PDB file of C-alpha atoms in Angstrom:
ATOM      1  CA  MET S   9      -1.850 -40.648 -64.589  1.00  0.00           C
ATOM      2  CA  ARG S  10      -3.904 -40.716 -61.401  1.00  0.00           C
ATOM      3  CA  LEU S  11      -6.013 -37.685 -60.561  1.00  0.00           C
ATOM      4  CA  SER S  12      -7.160 -36.643 -57.103  1.00  0.00           C
ATOM      5  CA  VAL S  13      -9.035 -33.775 -55.474  1.00  0.00           C
ATOM      6  CA  LEU S  14      -8.219 -31.912 -52.256  1.00  0.00           C
ATOM      7  CA  ASN S  15     -11.273 -29.979 -51.088  1.00  0.00           C
ATOM      8  CA  GLN S  16     -11.044 -27.361 -48.356  1.00  0.00           C
ATOM      9  CA  VAL S  17     -14.861 -27.101 -48.486  1.00  0.00           C
ATOM     10  CA  PRO S  18     -15.150 -23.363 -49.137  1.00  0.00           C
ATOM     11  CA  ILE S  19     -18.325 -21.600 -48.112  1.00  0.00           C
ATOM     12  CA  GLY S  20     -19.389 -19.417 -51.018  1.00  0.00           C
ATOM     13  CA  GLN S  21     -20.556 -15.854 -50.641  1.00  0.00           C
ATOM     14  CA  ASP S  22     -24.261 -15.824 -49.684  1.00  0.00           C
ATOM     15  CA  SER S  23     -23.983 -19.529 -48.849  1.00  0.00           C
ATOM     16  CA  THR S  24     -24.076 -21.607 -45.660  1.00  0.00           C
ATOM     17  CA  PRO S  25     -21.803 -24.311 -44.215  1.00  0.00           C
ATOM     18  CA  GLU S  26     -24.583 -26.838 -44.881  1.00  0.00           C
ATOM     19  CA  GLU S  27     -24.635 -25.883 -48.558  1.00  0.00           C
ATOM     20  CA  ALA S  28     -20.833 -26.137 -48.748  1.00  0.00           C
ATOM     21  CA  LEU S  29     -20.930 -29.618 -47.224  1.00  0.00           C
ATOM     22  CA  ASN S  30     -23.681 -30.704 -49.635  1.00  0.00           C
ATOM     23  CA  GLN S  31     -21.574 -29.376 -52.526  1.00  0.00           C
ATOM     24  CA  ALA S  32     -18.627 -31.453 -51.266  1.00  0.00           C
ATOM     25  CA  VAL S  33     -20.833 -34.555 -51.425  1.00  0.00           C
ATOM     26  CA  GLU S  34     -21.919 -33.719 -54.966  1.00  0.00           C
ATOM     27  CA  LEU S  35     -18.306 -33.091 -55.998  1.00  0.00           C
ATOM     28  CA  VAL S  36     -17.085 -36.442 -54.638  1.00  0.00           C
ATOM     29  CA  LYS S  37     -19.812 -38.223 -56.630  1.00  0.00           C
ATOM     30  CA  ILE S  38     -18.747 -36.418 -59.801  1.00  0.00           C
ATOM     31  CA  THR S  39     -15.045 -37.137 -59.246  1.00  0.00           C
ATOM     32  CA  GLU S  40     -15.822 -40.820 -58.647  1.00  0.00           C
ATOM     33  CA  ASP S  41     -17.906 -40.976 -61.843  1.00  0.00           C
ATOM     34  CA  LEU S  42     -15.016 -39.376 -63.767  1.00  0.00           C
ATOM     35  CA  GLY S  43     -12.587 -42.018 -62.494  1.00  0.00           C
ATOM     36  CA  TYR S  44     -10.535 -39.938 -60.077  1.00  0.00           C
ATOM     37  CA  THR S  45      -8.432 -41.971 -57.625  1.00  0.00           C
ATOM     38  CA  ARG S  46      -8.768 -39.999 -54.396  1.00  0.00           C
ATOM     39  CA  TYR S  47     -10.834 -37.290 -52.768  1.00  0.00           C
ATOM     40  CA  TRP S  48      -9.280 -35.677 -49.733  1.00  0.00           C
ATOM     41  CA  VAL S  49     -10.639 -33.076 -47.355  1.00  0.00           C
ATOM     42  CA  ALA S  50      -8.543 -30.600 -45.413  1.00  0.00           C
ATOM     43  CA  GLU S  51      -8.671 -29.702 -41.729  1.00  0.00           C
ATOM     44  CA  HIS S  52      -9.008 -26.007 -40.898  1.00  0.00           C
ATOM     45  CA  HIS S  53     -10.137 -24.483 -37.612  1.00  0.00           C
ATOM     46  CA  ASN S  54     -11.643 -21.122 -36.793  1.00  0.00           C
ATOM     47  CA  THR S  55     -11.295 -20.071 -40.436  1.00  0.00           C
ATOM     48  CA  ASN S  56     -13.943 -17.895 -42.023  1.00  0.00           C
ATOM     49  CA  GLY S  57     -15.131 -19.296 -45.318  1.00  0.00           C
ATOM     50  CA  LEU S  58     -14.165 -22.956 -44.802  1.00  0.00           C
ATOM     51  CA  ALA S  59     -16.383 -25.768 -43.514  1.00  0.00           C
ATOM     52  CA  SER S  60     -13.739 -28.420 -42.941  1.00  0.00           C
ATOM     53  CA  SER S  61     -12.928 -28.551 -39.254  1.00  0.00           C
ATOM     54  CA  SER S  62     -13.504 -32.301 -38.841  1.00  0.00           C
ATOM     55  CA  PRO S  63     -12.206 -34.405 -41.737  1.00  0.00           C
ATOM     56  CA  GLU S  64     -13.110 -37.698 -40.053  1.00  0.00           C
ATOM     57  CA  ILE S  65     -16.798 -36.835 -39.813  1.00  0.00           C
ATOM     58  CA  LEU S  66     -16.923 -35.442 -43.343  1.00  0.00           C
ATOM     59  CA  MET S  67     -15.058 -38.499 -44.662  1.00  0.00           C
ATOM     60  CA  THR S  68     -17.805 -40.720 -43.239  1.00  0.00           C
ATOM     61  CA  ARG S  69     -20.431 -38.818 -45.216  1.00  0.00           C
ATOM     62  CA  LEU S  70     -18.324 -38.823 -48.398  1.00  0.00           C
ATOM     63  CA  ALA S  71     -17.516 -42.525 -48.238  1.00  0.00           C
ATOM     64  CA  GLY S  72     -21.188 -43.292 -47.628  1.00  0.00           C
ATOM     65  CA  ALA S  73     -22.172 -41.362 -50.755  1.00  0.00           C
ATOM     66  CA  THR S  74     -19.681 -43.239 -52.983  1.00  0.00           C
ATOM     67  CA  SER S  75     -18.641 -46.817 -53.640  1.00  0.00           C
ATOM     68  CA  SER S  76     -15.052 -46.973 -54.870  1.00  0.00           C
ATOM     69  CA  ILE S  77     -13.074 -43.726 -54.683  1.00  0.00           C
ATOM     70  CA  GLN S  78     -10.429 -43.422 -51.947  1.00  0.00           C
ATOM     71  CA  ILE S  79     -11.481 -40.913 -49.278  1.00  0.00           C
ATOM     72  CA  GLY S  80      -8.797 -39.210 -47.229  1.00  0.00           C
ATOM     73  CA  SER S  81      -7.718 -36.484 -44.878  1.00  0.00           C
ATOM     74  CA  GLY S  82      -5.278 -33.935 -46.137  1.00  0.00           C
ATOM     75  CA  GLY S  83      -4.450 -33.880 -43.306  1.00  0.00           C
ATOM     76  CA  VAL S  84      -5.333 -34.435 -39.696  1.00  0.00           C
ATOM     77  CA  LEU S  85      -3.310 -32.016 -37.556  1.00  0.00           C
ATOM     78  CA  LEU S  86      -1.578 -34.627 -35.432  1.00  0.00           C
ATOM     79  CA  PRO S  87       0.105 -32.178 -32.998  1.00  0.00           C
ATOM     80  CA  GLN S  88      -3.361 -31.200 -31.748  1.00  0.00           C
ATOM     81  CA  TYR S  89      -4.535 -34.734 -30.901  1.00  0.00           C
ATOM     82  CA  ALA S  90      -3.608 -37.890 -29.068  1.00  0.00           C
ATOM     83  CA  PRO S  91      -2.238 -40.418 -31.571  1.00  0.00           C
ATOM     84  CA  LEU S  92      -4.439 -43.144 -30.055  1.00  0.00           C
ATOM     85  CA  LYS S  93      -7.612 -41.161 -30.786  1.00  0.00           C
ATOM     86  CA  VAL S  94      -6.547 -40.506 -34.385  1.00  0.00           C
ATOM     87  CA  ALA S  95      -5.753 -44.216 -34.812  1.00  0.00           C
ATOM     88  CA  GLU S  96      -9.112 -45.253 -33.364  1.00  0.00           C
ATOM     89  CA  ASN S  97     -11.034 -42.838 -35.609  1.00  0.00           C
ATOM     90  CA  PHE S  98      -9.296 -44.073 -38.738  1.00  0.00           C
ATOM     91  CA  ARG S  99      -9.502 -47.740 -37.803  1.00  0.00           C
ATOM     92  CA  MET S 100     -13.256 -47.202 -37.380  1.00  0.00           C
ATOM     93  CA  LEU S 101     -13.483 -45.538 -40.798  1.00  0.00           C
ATOM     94  CA  GLU S 102     -11.464 -48.362 -42.332  1.00  0.00           C
ATOM     95  CA  ALA S 103     -13.780 -50.934 -40.742  1.00  0.00           C
ATOM     96  CA  MET S 104     -16.836 -49.177 -42.214  1.00  0.00           C
ATOM     97  CA  TYR S 105     -15.249 -48.602 -45.656  1.00  0.00           C
ATOM     98  CA  PRO S 106     -12.537 -51.270 -46.099  1.00  0.00           C
ATOM     99  CA  GLU S 107      -9.532 -50.333 -48.228  1.00  0.00           C
ATOM    100  CA  ARG S 108     -11.020 -46.929 -49.157  1.00  0.00           C
ATOM    101  CA  ILE S 109      -9.691 -44.703 -46.359  1.00  0.00           C
ATOM    102  CA  ASP S 110      -6.464 -42.653 -46.509  1.00  0.00           C
ATOM    103  CA  LEU S 111      -4.976 -41.026 -43.426  1.00  0.00           C
ATOM    104  CA  GLY S 112      -3.037 -37.917 -44.338  1.00  0.00           C
ATOM    105  CA  LEU S 113      -1.298 -36.029 -41.564  1.00  0.00           C
ATOM    106  CA  GLY S 114      -0.221 -32.443 -41.058  1.00  0.00           C
ATOM    107  CA  ARG S 115       1.987 -30.817 -38.486  1.00  0.00           C
ATOM    108  CA  SER S 116       0.521 -27.357 -38.764  1.00  0.00           C
ATOM    109  CA  PRO S 117      -0.447 -25.626 -35.528  1.00  0.00           C
ATOM    110  CA  GLY S 118      -4.010 -25.402 -36.829  1.00  0.00           C
ATOM    111  CA  GLY S 119      -4.484 -21.669 -36.874  1.00  0.00           C
ATOM    112  CA  SER S 120      -3.785 -18.820 -34.525  1.00  0.00           C
ATOM    113  CA  ASN S 121      -2.165 -19.386 -31.142  1.00  0.00           C
ATOM    114  CA  GLU S 122      -5.575 -18.957 -29.485  1.00  0.00           C
ATOM    115  CA  THR S 123      -7.097 -21.591 -31.779  1.00  0.00           C
ATOM    116  CA  ARG S 124      -4.221 -23.992 -31.149  1.00  0.00           C
ATOM    117  CA  LEU S 125      -4.598 -23.629 -27.390  1.00  0.00           C
ATOM    118  CA  ALA S 126      -8.349 -24.200 -27.672  1.00  0.00           C
ATOM    119  CA  LEU S 127      -7.702 -27.413 -29.638  1.00  0.00           C
ATOM    120  CA  THR S 128      -5.295 -28.710 -26.993  1.00  0.00           C
ATOM    121  CA  ASP S 129      -7.415 -27.738 -23.983  1.00  0.00           C
ATOM    122  CA  HIS S 130      -4.924 -24.955 -23.193  1.00  0.00           C
ATOM    123  CA  ILE S 131      -1.986 -27.345 -22.912  1.00  0.00           C
ATOM    124  CA  LYS S 132       1.015 -25.984 -24.765  1.00  0.00           C
ATOM    125  CA  LYS S 133       2.254 -28.802 -26.985  1.00  0.00           C
ATOM    126  CA  SER S 134       5.617 -28.635 -28.694  1.00  0.00           C
ATOM    127  CA  MET S 135       5.620 -28.950 -32.481  1.00  0.00           C
ATOM    128  CA  SER S 136       8.891 -30.874 -32.069  1.00  0.00           C
ATOM    129  CA  SER S 137       6.833 -33.813 -30.731  1.00  0.00           C
ATOM    130  CA  PHE S 138       5.655 -34.640 -34.257  1.00  0.00           C
ATOM    131  CA  PRO S 139       8.215 -37.436 -34.936  1.00  0.00           C
ATOM    132  CA  ARG S 140       7.333 -39.117 -31.621  1.00  0.00           C
ATOM    133  CA  GLN S 141       3.620 -38.771 -32.370  1.00  0.00           C
ATOM    134  CA  LEU S 142       4.121 -40.353 -35.814  1.00  0.00           C
ATOM    135  CA  GLU S 143       5.839 -43.323 -34.226  1.00  0.00           C
ATOM    136  CA  GLU S 144       3.118 -43.653 -31.592  1.00  0.00           C
ATOM    137  CA  LEU S 145       0.378 -43.386 -34.220  1.00  0.00           C
ATOM    138  CA  TYR S 146       2.032 -46.104 -36.283  1.00  0.00           C
ATOM    139  CA  GLY S 147       2.157 -48.332 -33.223  1.00  0.00           C
ATOM    140  CA  CYS S 148      -1.507 -47.700 -32.480  1.00  0.00           C
ATOM    141  CA  LEU S 149      -2.526 -48.446 -36.051  1.00  0.00           C
ATOM    142  CA  TYR S 150      -0.414 -51.516 -36.743  1.00  0.00           C
ATOM    143  CA  ILE S 151       1.496 -52.972 -33.805  1.00  0.00           C
ATOM    144  CA  SER S 152      -1.455 -53.093 -31.383  1.00  0.00           C
ATOM    145  CA  ARG S 153      -3.608 -54.683 -34.117  1.00  0.00           C
ATOM    146  CA  GLU S 154      -1.043 -57.468 -34.573  1.00  0.00           C
ATOM    147  CA  HIS S 155      -1.278 -58.312 -30.865  1.00  0.00           C
ATOM    148  CA  SER S 156      -5.104 -58.278 -30.715  1.00  0.00           C
TER     149      SER S 156
END
């Protein structure tokens, strides 16, 4: 059986975001030492008590602190971003940490309506675009690489 961890990076009472992020680094080291397969971090915006608004940045720190465990996003909220930018971020991570990066995607709106609009620069994006975005992301990750 393979074991994995999904960490939302909670900020404990009387704690700081910096302490929560440092605890996430310590936890990934422990899970790697115990032989876990994957360590994923969630994406949450404008949420009190969670320090996980940018999985890509946190994944860089986690992968740098470990040597073999898979590091992933659980998941990047694709409806809030351009598929090309997501592909570029994860291709960069994969180049820095070959065969250790997992891209998990979510279709959640990312929080309240106000938060969602702030993430999309006040452009109302339809959640029904998710299938098209998945196809575009796939093309950016794989098809464009084949033609490079």
